[in-house]
Each structure stands twice: as structure tokens, then as C-alpha cells.
Coordinates of C-alpha atoms in Angstrom, one line a residue:
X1 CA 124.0 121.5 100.2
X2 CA 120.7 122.3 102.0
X3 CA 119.2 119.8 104.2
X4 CA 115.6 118.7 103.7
X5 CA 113.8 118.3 107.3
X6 CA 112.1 115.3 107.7
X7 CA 109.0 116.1 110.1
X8 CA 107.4 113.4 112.4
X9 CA 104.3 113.9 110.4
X10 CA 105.9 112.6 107.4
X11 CA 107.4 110.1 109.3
X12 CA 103.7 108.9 110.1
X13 CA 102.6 109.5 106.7
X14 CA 105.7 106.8 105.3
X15 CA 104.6 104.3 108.5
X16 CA 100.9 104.5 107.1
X17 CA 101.1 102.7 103.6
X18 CA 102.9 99.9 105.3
X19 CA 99.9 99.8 107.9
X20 CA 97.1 100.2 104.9
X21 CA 98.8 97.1 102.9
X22 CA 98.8 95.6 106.2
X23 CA 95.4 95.7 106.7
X24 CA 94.7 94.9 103.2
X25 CA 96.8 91.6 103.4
X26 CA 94.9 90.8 106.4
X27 CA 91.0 91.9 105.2
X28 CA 92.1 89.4 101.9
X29 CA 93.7 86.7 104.2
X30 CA 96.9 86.4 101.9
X31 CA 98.6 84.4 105.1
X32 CA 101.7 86.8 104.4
X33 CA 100.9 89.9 107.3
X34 CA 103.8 87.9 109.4
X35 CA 106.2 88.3 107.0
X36 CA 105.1 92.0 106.3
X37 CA 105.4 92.9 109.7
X38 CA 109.0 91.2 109.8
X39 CA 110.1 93.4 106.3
X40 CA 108.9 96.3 107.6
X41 CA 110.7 95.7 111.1
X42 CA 113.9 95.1 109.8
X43 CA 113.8 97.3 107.0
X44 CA 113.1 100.3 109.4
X45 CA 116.4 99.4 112.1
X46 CA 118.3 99.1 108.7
X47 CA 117.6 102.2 107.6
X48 CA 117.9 103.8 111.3
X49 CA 121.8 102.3 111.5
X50 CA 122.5 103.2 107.9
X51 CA 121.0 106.8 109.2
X52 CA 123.4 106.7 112.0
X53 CA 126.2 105.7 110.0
X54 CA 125.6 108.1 107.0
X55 CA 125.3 111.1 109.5
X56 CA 129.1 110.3 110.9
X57 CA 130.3 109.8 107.5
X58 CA 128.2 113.1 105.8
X59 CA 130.2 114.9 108.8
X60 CA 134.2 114.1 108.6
X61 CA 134.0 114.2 104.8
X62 CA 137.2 111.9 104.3
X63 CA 138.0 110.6 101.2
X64 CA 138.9 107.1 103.1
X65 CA 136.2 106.7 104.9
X66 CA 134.0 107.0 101.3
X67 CA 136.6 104.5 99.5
X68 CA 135.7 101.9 102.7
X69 CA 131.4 103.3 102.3
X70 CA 132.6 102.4 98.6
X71 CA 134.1 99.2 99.2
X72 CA 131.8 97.5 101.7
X73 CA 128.9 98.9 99.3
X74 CA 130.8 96.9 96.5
X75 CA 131.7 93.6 98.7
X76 CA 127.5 93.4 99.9
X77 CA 127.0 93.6 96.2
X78 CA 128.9 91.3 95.4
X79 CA 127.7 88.9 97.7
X80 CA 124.1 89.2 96.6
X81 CA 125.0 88.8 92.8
X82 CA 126.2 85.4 94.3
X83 CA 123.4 84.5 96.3
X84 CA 121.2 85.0 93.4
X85 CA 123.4 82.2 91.5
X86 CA 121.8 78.8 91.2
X87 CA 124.8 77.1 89.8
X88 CA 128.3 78.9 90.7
X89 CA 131.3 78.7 89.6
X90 CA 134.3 77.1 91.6
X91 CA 136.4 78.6 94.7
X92 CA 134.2 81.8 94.4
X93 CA 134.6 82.5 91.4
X94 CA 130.6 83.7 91.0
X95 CA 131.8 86.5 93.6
X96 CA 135.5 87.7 91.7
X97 CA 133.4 87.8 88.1
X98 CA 130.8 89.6 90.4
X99 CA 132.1 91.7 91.9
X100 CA 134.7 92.8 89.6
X101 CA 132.2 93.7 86.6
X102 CA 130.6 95.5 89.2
X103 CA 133.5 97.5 90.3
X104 CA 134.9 98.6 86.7
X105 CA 131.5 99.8 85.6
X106 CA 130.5 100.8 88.5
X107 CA 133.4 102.6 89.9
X108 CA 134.3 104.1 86.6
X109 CA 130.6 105.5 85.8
X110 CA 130.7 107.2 89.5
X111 CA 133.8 109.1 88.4
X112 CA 132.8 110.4 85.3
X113 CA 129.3 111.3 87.0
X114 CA 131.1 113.2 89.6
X115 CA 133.6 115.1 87.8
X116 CA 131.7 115.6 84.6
X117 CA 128.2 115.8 84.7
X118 CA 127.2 116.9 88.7
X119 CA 131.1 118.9 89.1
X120 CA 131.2 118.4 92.7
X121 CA 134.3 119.5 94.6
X122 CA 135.7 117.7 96.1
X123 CA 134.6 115.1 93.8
X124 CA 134.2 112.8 96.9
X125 CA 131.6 114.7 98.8
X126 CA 130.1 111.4 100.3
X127 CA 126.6 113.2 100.1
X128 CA 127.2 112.9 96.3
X129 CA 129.2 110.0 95.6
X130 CA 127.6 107.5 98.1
X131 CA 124.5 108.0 96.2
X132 CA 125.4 107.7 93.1
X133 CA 127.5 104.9 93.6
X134 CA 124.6 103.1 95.6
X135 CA 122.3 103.8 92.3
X136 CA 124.6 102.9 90.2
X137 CA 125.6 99.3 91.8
X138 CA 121.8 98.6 92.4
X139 CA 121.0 98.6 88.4
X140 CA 124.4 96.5 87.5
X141 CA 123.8 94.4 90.3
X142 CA 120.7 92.9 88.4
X143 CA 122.2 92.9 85.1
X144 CA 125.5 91.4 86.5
X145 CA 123.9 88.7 88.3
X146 CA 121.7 87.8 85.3
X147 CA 124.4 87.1 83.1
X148 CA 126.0 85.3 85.5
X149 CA 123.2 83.5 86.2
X150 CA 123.1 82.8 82.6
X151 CA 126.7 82.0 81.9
X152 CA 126.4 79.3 84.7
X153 CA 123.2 77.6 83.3
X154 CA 125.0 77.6 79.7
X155 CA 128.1 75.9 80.8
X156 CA 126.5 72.9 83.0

């Protein structure tokens, strides 16, 4: 798989749209430029550790280290499907139906993907299967979450 090189120029070029809607939100005095600033912070040390932490992983190519990738992937997932819950269920139950549904569809979509639409081998190259995974539990995450959202509001 061929790396594509990031340069610091692109870099620059990424940084400059947050910058230009900065200046925008401050020109039209939204009052929301602290909070901007704050986003854009955290979201660039998040995706600087994930960075760091995809690099290791990219490199040992262990099918346990993708299952945990996999697993903590799932368990954040599940925890913002609850979060998003105004009424939950008892004893955390919002985060079993969850994160379950999330894991069977999930999970099982990732393998057939893998195996027999993109044929990578090993089918748990983590520069393959973290991604699609990641995809793949972003989409159900909304859907799962709605209908949770909606079971709960149907059975108060």
C-alpha cells in the first residue's frame, strides 16, 4: 500500500479554512470564535495522538492489537449512542442495546467488506479494516441512537 505524503504546505492549506471561518465568525460577531478556537484545538491534539497511535498499530500488524483498535472503537460508540439518549433505559441498558446492534452490523458488514469486496490479505490489515470499521460504526452510530432515542420516548 503506497503512502501518500502529507506536505507542510498542505498542512497550512487544512489550518487555513479553520482561520477564514474564524475570521468570518468574528467580522459577523456570531459570539461563537471561543468555542471555534476550542474545536479546532482539541480536534487537532486528537487527531495528532490518534496519528501516533495509528502509526504503532499500521507497523506490528497484529490481529490483537486491531480486535482491541476494534473494541475500544466499538465501546466509544457505544457510549455516544448513549449520551445522545434523553430518556434511557435502566442499569445501562441504552449502552448493551447500543452497543450490541452496533457490533453485529457493524462487525459483520466489516468482514464481508474485507474478505469479499476489497480481498485484503490478511483480512485484518489495520490500514484496511480500521477504516472501514470506523466508517461503518460512524453511519450506525446515528441510526442506532435514533431508534433508541425513539424506542425510549415511545415507552415513557
Amino acid at each position: 500500500m503506497s503512502v501518500i505524503p502529507l506536505t507542510s504546505l498542505d498542512l497550512v492549506l487544512a489550518a487555513s479554512l479553520v482561520l477564514a471561518l474564524g475570521l468570518v465568525v468574528i467580522r459577523l460577531r456570531l459570539g461563537v470564535a471561543g468555542s471555534l478556537w476550542w474545536s479546532a484545538t482539541r480536534m487537532a491534539i486528537q487527531l495528532l495522538l490518534v496519528g501516533l497511535i495509528l502509526e504503532k498499530l499500521f507497523a506490528t500488524r497484529s490481529p490483537w492489537w486491531v480486535a482491541l483498535m476494534a473494541f475500544v472503537m466499538l465501546a466509544i460508540a457505544g457510549r455516544e449512542v448513549q449520551a445522545r439518549q434523553k430518556k434511557r433505559f435502566a442499569r445501562g441498558g441504552s449502552y448493551l442495546i447500543g452497543t450490541s446492534s452496533m457490533m453485529v452490523s457493524s462487525f459483520t458488514i466489516t468482514l464481508f467488506a474485507l474478505n469479499a469486496v476489497i480481498d485484503v490479505d490478511p483480512w485484518y490489515t489495520p490500514q484496511y479494516a480500521i477504516p472501514v470499521l470506523g466508517m461503518l460504526l460512524g453511519n450506525t452510530m446515528t441510526g442506532v441512537a435514533l431508534a433508541c432515542e425513539r424506542l425510549t420516548s415511545l415507552a415513557a
